[in-house]
């Protein structure tokens, strides 16, 4: 089996990259000391998170000089995400930390005047040269494909400087900003996107690098029409996972958060069993889901943390699902079964090492936001702050569970009210959204805008916006709620709760500015597939990631 070397400097979810390389038939060998680099031929520098963290770790561990020697010797080198950013002279993210200087330029933060930051989702990598006219692809990049990006800083595209230095470049556009999506020159290739998280399109890119094929004739069978440049609308499949009455882990779905069947059984019926988590995740990936989210709604109180069932689900899922995986539930400071104190950061690290790309935080975010509003300052100790410092804010999703509180007169509450088209039970024309904890069982004196703004300050990179009133109703997303929260924050927002038909996804994308939308029950019950939802959106003129097979 051929081998490829990975440089390990603690860079988030490496398991997904390892799984992708092994799927392509390669053995992964680790570079854990500068001396190991001497024996490396093909080398990959992965990276998630902070530019300064990456370069500082490389420098502290003595990797910089042997890394440059590897590149100078003409040996194959690939950088991924921060691995691409490291090739430039520097980044506004860490002005005092120099990059490798192999490529001219300093990375800048995206403007959030007209869009969400971080840039999260599926975008293009359009080769900026005459190659596309010759039906030749650069490392398997194709104009109709979309690739998974997650970053706040990027290299603005300056054609003359890069071309003069001999670089082939692929670009992407986010809002009005065009930036570098990939660069290649001689033995060096690097991508801002994550090929290991880009489905079939990304596996094709990795394969081209591993086989040493920078330029390849594009097969006629793959000639699909080019898709529009820019970020697509993401469709996310969500799986609520818990133990059923027999003790098995199953995917379930609630009706306003009640996951038990109505009727004959004691305690309100059995837990709804809609399938096995790993099998369903693979099924949704194969249908074209842009991300898969696992929400663990079972408490494993007496289970050692290292043996948590969700860790094994992540490991098995990441072996065959090559899109981003999010895990939520239990990510908080806690105590292990042996009495040892364990931080939220340690738990998140276990999930990342098992295949997760993001962690979702729920009830703990509410108490952290309450403390923030009470004190007016950050503690630095919350789960959001700990994890975003270590892995970047794109690794932290905050899941919010609000419900409507109706008011006749908005001046009679201190909370942020909206005028609503859906009147209350007594004809009230105003409402605010009350945040809850513990799966909607505990109400708090905190509104949804207060929570969203607080977690954005703490370092959350994305909001998963549920709605208790719409959960399980199949009546569509709460568009007023989505608009209300999007107006309060700059980070991406995922619409959740209420999707029952493809038209609901069209409504939320056309009538609000949410960045992604999530479906659950309609997929689990096989009323619609993810592919059918995407086809419906495409027919309505809404850009989604095209379906591809490897």
Coordinates of C-alpha atoms in Angstrom, one line a residue:
X1 CA 0.0 0.0 0.0
X2 CA 1.5 3.4 -0.9
X3 CA 2.0 5.9 1.9
X4 CA 1.5 9.6 2.5
X5 CA 2.8 11.6 5.5
X6 CA 0.8 13.9 7.7
X7 CA 2.3 16.5 9.9
X8 CA 0.6 16.4 13.2
X9 CA 0.7 19.6 15.3
X10 CA -2.8 19.2 17.0
X11 CA -5.0 20.7 14.3
X12 CA -8.6 19.7 15.1
X13 CA -10.3 16.9 13.2
X14 CA -7.6 14.9 11.5
X15 CA -9.5 11.7 11.6
X16 CA -11.6 12.7 8.6
X17 CA -8.5 13.3 6.5
X18 CA -7.0 10.0 7.6
X19 CA -10.3 8.2 6.6
X20 CA -10.3 9.9 3.2
X21 CA -6.7 9.0 2.5
X22 CA -7.3 5.4 3.6
X23 CA -10.4 5.2 1.4
X24 CA -8.2 6.2 -1.5
X25 CA -5.9 3.3 -0.7
X26 CA -3.1 5.1 1.1
X27 CA -1.4 4.3 4.4
X28 CA -1.0 7.3 6.6
X29 CA 2.4 7.8 8.3
X30 CA 2.7 10.5 11.0
X31 CA 5.3 13.2 11.2
X32 CA 5.7 13.9 14.9
X33 CA 9.3 15.2 15.0
X34 CA 11.4 17.3 12.6
X35 CA 13.6 14.3 12.0
X36 CA 10.7 12.3 10.6
X37 CA 10.5 14.8 7.7
X38 CA 13.7 13.5 6.2
X39 CA 12.0 10.2 5.3
X40 CA 8.8 11.8 4.0
X41 CA 8.0 11.9 0.3
X42 CA 4.4 13.1 -0.2
X43 CA 3.6 15.4 2.7
X44 CA 0.2 17.0 3.8
X45 CA 0.0 19.9 6.3
X46 CA -3.7 20.0 7.5
X47 CA -5.1 22.8 9.6
X48 CA -8.2 24.0 11.3
X49 CA -8.4 27.2 13.3
X50 CA -6.0 30.0 14.0
X51 CA -3.1 31.1 11.7
X52 CA -1.0 32.2 14.7
X53 CA -1.5 28.9 16.5
X54 CA -0.5 26.9 13.5
X55 CA 2.7 28.9 12.7
X56 CA 3.7 29.2 16.4
X57 CA 3.3 25.4 16.9
X58 CA 5.4 24.7 13.8
X59 CA 8.1 27.1 15.0
X60 CA 8.1 25.9 18.6
X61 CA 8.5 22.3 17.6
X62 CA 11.3 22.9 15.1
X63 CA 9.3 22.1 11.9
X64 CA 9.7 25.3 9.9
X65 CA 13.2 24.7 8.5
X66 CA 12.9 21.0 7.6
X67 CA 9.4 21.8 6.1
X68 CA 11.0 24.5 3.8
X69 CA 13.8 22.0 3.0
X70 CA 11.2 19.4 2.0
X71 CA 9.5 21.9 -0.4
X72 CA 12.8 23.1 -1.8
X73 CA 13.9 19.6 -2.5
X74 CA 11.0 19.3 -4.9
X75 CA 9.1 16.7 -2.9
X76 CA 5.2 16.8 -3.1
X77 CA 3.6 19.1 -0.6
X78 CA -0.1 19.8 0.1
X79 CA -1.5 22.3 2.5
X80 CA -5.2 22.3 3.6
X81 CA -7.0 25.4 5.0
X82 CA -4.6 26.9 7.5
X83 CA -2.0 24.8 5.7
X84 CA -2.6 27.0 2.6
X85 CA -2.6 30.2 4.7
X86 CA 0.8 29.3 6.2
X87 CA 2.4 29.6 2.8
X88 CA 1.7 33.3 2.6
X89 CA 3.7 36.1 4.3
X90 CA 1.3 36.7 7.1
X91 CA -2.3 37.1 8.2
X92 CA -4.3 40.0 9.8
X93 CA -5.5 37.3 12.2
X94 CA -2.0 37.3 13.8
X95 CA -0.1 40.3 12.6
X96 CA 3.0 39.6 14.7
X97 CA 3.4 36.0 13.4
X98 CA 5.1 35.6 10.1
X99 CA 4.1 32.9 7.6
X100 CA 6.4 30.8 5.5
X101 CA 6.6 33.5 2.8
X102 CA 6.4 31.1 -0.1
X103 CA 3.6 33.1 -1.6
X104 CA 3.4 36.9 -1.7
X105 CA 0.6 38.5 0.3
X106 CA -1.1 38.9 3.7
X107 CA -4.5 37.3 4.4
X108 CA -7.4 39.7 5.4
X109 CA -10.6 39.1 7.3
X110 CA -13.8 39.0 5.2
X111 CA -16.0 42.0 5.5
X112 CA -19.2 41.3 7.4
X113 CA -21.0 44.4 6.0
X114 CA -23.0 42.3 3.5
X115 CA -22.6 38.7 4.7
X116 CA -22.0 36.3 7.5
X117 CA -18.5 35.7 8.8
X118 CA -17.1 33.0 9.1
X119 CA -17.5 31.9 5.5
X120 CA -19.0 28.4 6.1
X121 CA -20.2 26.2 3.4
X122 CA -19.9 25.0 -0.2
X123 CA -18.3 27.3 -2.7
X124 CA -16.4 27.1 -6.0
X125 CA -12.7 26.7 -6.9
X126 CA -12.6 28.2 -10.4
X127 CA -9.3 27.8 -12.1
X128 CA -8.1 31.3 -13.1
X129 CA -6.2 30.3 -16.2
X130 CA -6.6 29.0 -19.7
X131 CA -6.7 25.4 -18.4
X132 CA -10.4 25.2 -18.3
X133 CA -10.5 26.2 -22.0
X134 CA -8.4 23.2 -22.8
X135 CA -10.6 20.8 -20.9
X136 CA -7.7 20.2 -18.4
X137 CA -8.3 20.2 -14.7
X138 CA -5.8 21.4 -12.0
X139 CA -5.6 18.6 -9.4
X140 CA -9.1 17.5 -10.3
X141 CA -10.8 20.8 -9.7
X142 CA -13.9 21.2 -11.9
X143 CA -16.0 24.3 -12.6
X144 CA -19.3 22.6 -11.8
X145 CA -18.2 21.3 -8.4
X146 CA -18.5 22.9 -5.0
X147 CA -16.0 22.5 -2.1
X148 CA -16.4 22.9 1.6
X149 CA -14.8 26.1 3.1
X150 CA -14.8 27.2 6.7
X151 CA -12.7 30.3 7.5
X152 CA -12.9 34.0 8.4
X153 CA -9.6 35.1 6.8
X154 CA -8.6 34.7 3.2
X155 CA -6.1 35.9 0.6
X156 CA -7.7 38.5 -1.7
X157 CA -7.1 37.5 -5.3
X158 CA -4.5 39.6 -7.2
X159 CA -4.1 38.0 -10.5
X160 CA -0.9 39.8 -11.7
X161 CA 1.2 39.1 -8.6
X162 CA 0.4 35.4 -8.4
X163 CA 0.7 34.8 -12.1
X164 CA 4.0 36.6 -12.3
X165 CA 5.4 34.4 -9.6
X166 CA 4.3 31.3 -11.6
X167 CA 1.3 30.2 -9.4
X168 CA -1.7 28.5 -10.9
X169 CA -4.7 29.8 -8.9
X170 CA -8.3 28.7 -8.3
X171 CA -10.6 31.4 -6.9
X172 CA -13.9 31.6 -5.1
X173 CA -16.3 34.5 -4.5
X174 CA -18.0 35.3 -1.3
X175 CA -20.3 38.3 -1.5
X176 CA -18.3 40.9 -3.5
X177 CA -14.9 39.5 -2.4
X178 CA -12.9 37.2 -4.7
X179 CA -10.3 35.2 -2.8
X180 CA -7.7 32.4 -3.4
X181 CA -9.3 29.0 -3.1
X182 CA -6.3 27.0 -4.2
X183 CA -2.7 27.5 -5.4
X184 CA -0.3 25.3 -7.3
X185 CA 3.3 25.6 -8.5
X186 CA 5.7 22.8 -9.3
X187 CA 5.6 20.4 -6.3
X188 CA 3.4 22.6 -4.1
X189 CA -0.4 22.4 -4.0
X190 CA -2.7 23.9 -1.3
X191 CA -6.4 24.5 -0.8
X192 CA -8.3 26.9 1.4
X193 CA -11.2 24.4 1.3
X194 CA -11.2 21.0 3.0
X195 CA -11.1 18.3 0.3
X196 CA -11.7 15.6 3.0
X197 CA -15.0 17.3 3.8
X198 CA -16.0 18.0 0.2
X199 CA -17.6 14.7 -0.8
X200 CA -16.8 13.2 -4.1
X201 CA -15.4 16.4 -5.5
X202 CA -12.9 16.6 -2.6
X203 CA -11.9 12.9 -2.9
X204 CA -11.1 13.5 -6.5
X205 CA -8.8 16.4 -5.6
X206 CA -6.9 14.3 -3.0
X207 CA -6.6 11.5 -5.5
X208 CA -5.0 13.8 -8.1
X209 CA -2.4 15.0 -5.5
X210 CA -1.6 11.5 -4.2
X211 CA -1.1 10.2 -7.8
X212 CA 1.0 13.2 -8.8
X213 CA -1.3 14.4 -11.5
X214 CA -1.5 18.2 -11.3
X215 CA -2.9 18.4 -14.8
X216 CA -5.3 15.9 -16.2
X217 CA -7.7 15.8 -19.1
X218 CA -11.3 16.3 -17.8
X219 CA -13.3 13.2 -18.7
X220 CA -16.1 13.9 -21.1
X221 CA -18.5 11.9 -18.9
X222 CA -18.0 14.5 -16.2
X223 CA -18.8 17.5 -18.3
X224 CA -21.7 19.0 -16.4
X225 CA -22.8 22.6 -16.9
X226 CA -20.8 25.1 -14.8
X227 CA -22.6 26.2 -11.6
X228 CA -22.7 29.8 -10.6
X229 CA -19.8 31.2 -8.6
X230 CA -20.5 31.8 -4.9
X231 CA -21.7 30.2 -1.7
X232 CA -24.6 27.6 -2.0
X233 CA -27.5 27.2 0.4
X234 CA -26.7 24.3 2.7
X235 CA -29.2 21.4 3.4
X236 CA -28.4 19.7 6.7
X237 CA -29.7 16.4 7.9
X238 CA -30.2 16.2 11.7
X239 CA -30.3 13.0 13.7
X240 CA -31.6 13.2 17.3
X241 CA -29.9 10.2 19.0
X242 CA -31.0 8.5 22.3
X243 CA -31.4 5.1 23.9
X244 CA -34.8 3.5 23.4
X245 CA -36.6 1.4 26.0
X246 CA -34.5 -1.6 25.0
X247 CA -31.2 0.2 25.6
X248 CA -30.3 0.6 21.9
X249 CA -29.1 3.8 20.4
X250 CA -31.7 5.0 17.8
X251 CA -32.5 8.0 15.8
X252 CA -35.8 9.6 17.0
X253 CA -37.9 12.7 16.4
X254 CA -39.9 14.8 18.8
X255 CA -43.2 16.5 18.5
X256 CA -42.5 19.8 20.3
X257 CA -39.6 17.9 21.9
X258 CA -41.6 14.9 23.1
X259 CA -40.0 11.8 21.5
X260 CA -42.4 9.1 22.8
X261 CA -45.2 7.7 20.7
X262 CA -48.6 8.8 21.8
X263 CA -50.9 6.0 23.0
X264 CA -51.0 2.7 24.8
X265 CA -47.6 2.2 26.4
X266 CA -46.9 3.2 30.0
X267 CA -45.1 6.6 30.4
X268 CA -46.6 7.9 27.2
X269 CA -45.5 5.2 24.8
X270 CA -42.2 3.9 23.4
X271 CA -39.4 6.1 22.1
X272 CA -39.9 6.6 18.4
X273 CA -37.3 4.5 16.5
X274 CA -36.6 5.9 13.1
X275 CA -33.4 4.0 12.3
X276 CA -29.8 3.4 13.2
X277 CA -27.6 6.6 13.4
X278 CA -24.6 5.4 11.3
X279 CA -26.8 3.9 8.6
X280 CA -29.0 7.0 8.3
X281 CA -26.0 9.3 8.2
X282 CA -24.5 7.4 5.3
X283 CA -27.8 7.4 3.5
X284 CA -28.2 11.1 3.8
X285 CA -24.6 11.7 2.7
X286 CA -25.2 9.6 -0.4
X287 CA -28.4 11.6 -1.1
X288 CA -26.3 14.8 -1.1
X289 CA -26.6 16.2 2.4
X290 CA -24.2 19.1 2.9
X291 CA -23.7 18.3 6.5
X292 CA -24.9 15.8 9.1
X293 CA -25.7 16.8 12.7
X294 CA -26.0 14.4 15.6
X295 CA -27.8 15.7 18.7
X296 CA -27.3 13.4 21.6
X297 CA -30.4 13.7 23.8
X298 CA -29.5 10.8 26.2
X299 CA -27.5 11.3 29.4
X300 CA -24.9 8.6 29.9
X301 CA -24.3 9.4 33.6
X302 CA -22.5 6.3 34.6
X303 CA -20.4 5.7 31.5
X304 CA -16.7 6.6 31.4
X305 CA -16.3 9.5 29.0
X306 CA -13.8 7.6 26.8
X307 CA -16.4 5.0 26.3
X308 CA -19.3 7.3 25.3
X309 CA -21.4 5.6 22.6
X310 CA -21.5 8.8 20.6
X311 CA -17.7 8.6 20.1
X312 CA -18.1 5.3 18.4
X313 CA -20.9 6.6 16.2
X314 CA -18.7 9.4 15.1
X315 CA -15.7 7.1 14.4
X316 CA -17.9 4.8 12.3
X317 CA -19.7 7.6 10.5
X318 CA -16.5 9.4 9.5
X319 CA -15.2 6.3 7.8
X320 CA -17.8 6.7 5.0
X321 CA -19.3 10.2 5.3
X322 CA -17.1 12.9 3.8
X323 CA -19.0 16.0 4.7
X324 CA -18.9 18.0 7.9
X325 CA -20.2 16.3 11.1
X326 CA -21.5 18.2 14.1
X327 CA -22.1 16.6 17.5
X328 CA -24.2 18.2 20.3
X329 CA -25.1 17.1 23.8
X330 CA -23.0 16.9 27.0
X331 CA -20.3 19.3 26.0
X332 CA -19.7 20.9 29.3
X333 CA -17.4 20.8 32.4
X334 CA -18.3 17.6 34.1
X335 CA -17.0 14.8 36.2
X336 CA -15.9 11.4 34.9
X337 CA -17.1 8.1 36.4
X338 CA -13.9 7.9 38.4
X339 CA -14.4 11.3 39.9
X340 CA -11.9 13.2 37.8
X341 CA -12.9 16.7 36.8
X342 CA -13.1 17.0 32.9
X343 CA -13.4 20.3 31.1
X344 CA -15.7 21.1 28.2
X345 CA -12.6 21.5 26.0
X346 CA -11.4 18.0 26.8
X347 CA -14.8 16.5 25.9
X348 CA -14.8 18.6 22.6
X349 CA -11.3 17.3 21.9
X350 CA -12.5 13.7 22.2
X351 CA -15.3 14.4 19.7
X352 CA -12.9 16.1 17.3
X353 CA -10.5 13.2 17.5
X354 CA -13.3 10.8 16.8
X355 CA -14.4 12.6 13.6
X356 CA -16.5 15.6 14.5
X357 CA -15.8 18.9 12.8
X358 CA -18.0 21.1 15.0
X359 CA -19.5 20.8 18.5
X360 CA -23.0 22.1 19.4
X361 CA -23.6 23.7 22.8
X362 CA -27.1 24.2 24.2
X363 CA -28.1 24.8 27.8
X364 CA -24.6 25.7 28.9
X365 CA -24.7 28.6 26.4
X366 CA -27.8 30.0 28.1
X367 CA -26.2 30.1 31.6
X368 CA -23.0 31.6 30.0
X369 CA -25.1 34.3 28.3
X370 CA -26.9 35.1 31.5
X371 CA -23.6 35.6 33.3
X372 CA -22.3 37.8 30.5
X373 CA -25.4 40.1 30.6
X374 CA -25.2 40.2 34.4
X375 CA -21.5 41.1 34.6
X376 CA -21.0 42.8 31.3
X377 CA -17.8 40.9 30.7
X378 CA -16.4 37.6 29.5
X379 CA -15.1 35.1 32.0
X380 CA -12.8 33.3 29.6
X381 CA -13.8 30.0 31.2
X382 CA -17.1 29.2 29.3
X383 CA -17.2 26.1 27.0
X384 CA -17.7 28.4 24.0
X385 CA -14.6 30.5 24.9
X386 CA -12.4 27.5 25.7
X387 CA -13.2 25.6 22.5
X388 CA -13.1 28.6 20.1
X389 CA -9.7 29.6 21.5
X390 CA -8.3 26.2 20.8
X391 CA -10.0 25.2 17.6
X392 CA -11.4 28.4 16.1
X393 CA -14.9 29.9 16.3
X394 CA -16.0 27.9 13.2
X395 CA -15.8 24.7 15.4
X396 CA -18.5 26.0 17.8
X397 CA -22.2 25.9 17.1
X398 CA -24.7 27.2 19.6
X399 CA -28.1 25.5 19.5
X400 CA -30.9 27.7 20.7
X401 CA -34.4 26.4 21.8
X402 CA -36.8 29.4 22.0
X403 CA -40.6 29.5 22.3
X404 CA -43.0 32.4 21.7
X405 CA -44.3 34.6 24.5
X406 CA -47.2 36.8 23.3
X407 CA -47.7 40.4 24.4
X408 CA -50.5 42.9 23.8
X409 CA -48.1 45.8 24.5
X410 CA -44.4 45.5 23.7
X411 CA -43.6 48.3 26.2
X412 CA -44.7 46.0 29.0
X413 CA -41.7 43.7 28.7
X414 CA -37.9 44.5 28.6
X415 CA -37.4 41.8 26.0
X416 CA -36.9 42.3 22.3
X417 CA -40.4 42.1 20.7
X418 CA -41.6 41.8 17.1
X419 CA -44.9 42.5 15.6
X420 CA -46.2 39.1 14.4
X421 CA -48.5 38.0 11.6
X422 CA -49.3 34.9 13.7
X423 CA -51.6 36.3 16.4
X424 CA -51.5 34.9 19.9
X425 CA -54.3 32.9 21.6
X426 CA -55.9 36.1 22.8
X427 CA -55.3 38.1 19.7
X428 CA -51.9 39.4 20.8
X429 CA -50.1 41.0 17.9
X430 CA -46.6 41.1 19.5
X431 CA -44.3 38.4 20.8
X432 CA -40.8 37.8 22.0
X433 CA -38.8 34.5 22.0
X434 CA -38.0 33.1 25.4
X435 CA -34.9 30.9 25.6
X436 CA -35.1 27.6 27.3
X437 CA -32.8 24.9 28.7
X438 CA -32.9 21.1 29.2
X439 CA -34.7 20.3 26.0
X440 CA -37.3 23.0 26.5
X441 CA -38.2 21.9 30.0
X442 CA -36.8 25.0 31.7
X443 CA -37.7 28.6 30.8
X444 CA -35.3 31.5 31.3
X445 CA -35.7 35.2 31.6
X446 CA -33.6 35.7 28.4
X447 CA -34.7 36.4 24.9
X448 CA -33.3 35.0 21.7
X449 CA -31.5 38.1 20.6
X450 CA -29.8 38.5 24.0
X451 CA -28.6 34.9 23.8
X452 CA -27.5 35.1 20.1
X453 CA -25.5 38.4 20.6
X454 CA -23.8 37.1 23.8
X455 CA -22.6 33.8 22.3
X456 CA -21.3 35.7 19.2
X457 CA -19.1 37.8 21.5
X458 CA -17.9 34.7 23.3
X459 CA -16.7 33.2 20.1
X460 CA -19.4 31.0 18.6
X461 CA -19.1 30.6 14.9
X462 CA -22.7 29.6 14.0
X463 CA -26.2 29.4 15.5
X464 CA -28.5 26.5 15.1
X465 CA -31.9 28.2 15.6
X466 CA -34.7 25.8 16.6
X467 CA -38.3 26.7 17.4
X468 CA -40.2 24.7 20.0
X469 CA -43.5 26.0 18.7
X470 CA -42.8 24.5 15.2
X471 CA -40.9 21.3 16.2
X472 CA -42.5 18.3 14.6
X473 CA -45.4 20.3 13.2
X474 CA -44.3 20.0 9.5
X475 CA -45.8 23.5 9.1
X476 CA -42.6 25.3 7.9
X477 CA -39.9 27.3 9.6
X478 CA -40.7 30.3 11.8
X479 CA -39.7 32.9 9.3
X480 CA -40.2 35.8 11.7
X481 CA -37.8 34.1 14.2
X482 CA -35.2 33.6 11.6
X483 CA -35.4 37.2 10.4
X484 CA -35.3 38.4 14.0
X485 CA -32.1 36.6 14.9
X486 CA -30.3 37.3 11.6
X487 CA -30.8 41.0 12.2
X488 CA -29.0 40.7 15.6
X489 CA -25.8 38.9 14.6
X490 CA -23.1 38.6 11.9
X491 CA -22.3 34.9 12.2
X492 CA -24.2 32.3 10.1
X493 CA -27.6 31.1 11.2
X494 CA -29.1 27.6 10.5
X495 CA -32.9 27.4 10.3
X496 CA -34.4 24.5 12.2
X497 CA -37.8 23.1 13.3
X498 CA -40.9 22.7 11.1
X499 CA -39.7 21.5 7.7
X500 CA -42.2 19.1 6.2
X501 CA -42.0 19.6 2.4
X502 CA -39.4 21.0 0.0
X503 CA -41.3 24.2 -0.4
X504 CA -40.5 25.1 3.2
X505 CA -36.8 25.2 2.3
X506 CA -37.6 27.5 -0.6
X507 CA -39.6 29.8 1.7
X508 CA -36.8 30.2 4.3
X509 CA -34.1 30.8 1.7
X510 CA -36.2 33.3 -0.3
X511 CA -37.8 35.2 2.5
X512 CA -35.0 35.3 5.0
X513 CA -31.2 35.5 4.9
X514 CA -30.4 32.3 6.8
X515 CA -27.3 30.5 5.7
X516 CA -28.5 26.9 5.9
X517 CA -31.6 24.9 6.7
X518 CA -32.0 21.7 8.6
X519 CA -34.4 18.8 8.1
X520 CA -35.1 15.8 10.2
X521 CA -38.4 14.0 10.4
X522 CA -39.3 14.4 6.7
X523 CA -36.1 12.6 5.9
X524 CA -36.3 10.0 8.6
X525 CA -39.9 9.0 7.6
X526 CA -38.7 8.9 3.9
X527 CA -41.4 11.3 2.8
X528 CA -38.7 13.2 0.9
X529 CA -35.0 12.6 0.2
X530 CA -32.3 15.2 0.5
X531 CA -31.7 14.9 -3.2
X532 CA -35.4 15.7 -3.9
X533 CA -35.2 18.8 -1.8
X534 CA -32.1 20.0 -3.6
X535 CA -33.7 19.3 -7.0
X536 CA -36.8 21.3 -6.0
X537 CA -34.6 24.2 -4.9
X538 CA -32.6 24.1 -8.1
X539 CA -35.8 24.3 -10.1
X540 CA -36.8 27.3 -8.1
X541 CA -33.5 29.1 -9.0
X542 CA -31.9 28.6 -5.6
X543 CA -28.2 27.5 -5.8
X544 CA -27.3 24.2 -4.0
X545 CA -24.3 21.9 -4.2
X546 CA -24.7 19.6 -7.2
X547 CA -25.0 15.9 -6.7
X548 CA -21.8 14.0 -7.6
X549 CA -20.6 10.5 -7.3
X550 CA -16.9 9.5 -6.9

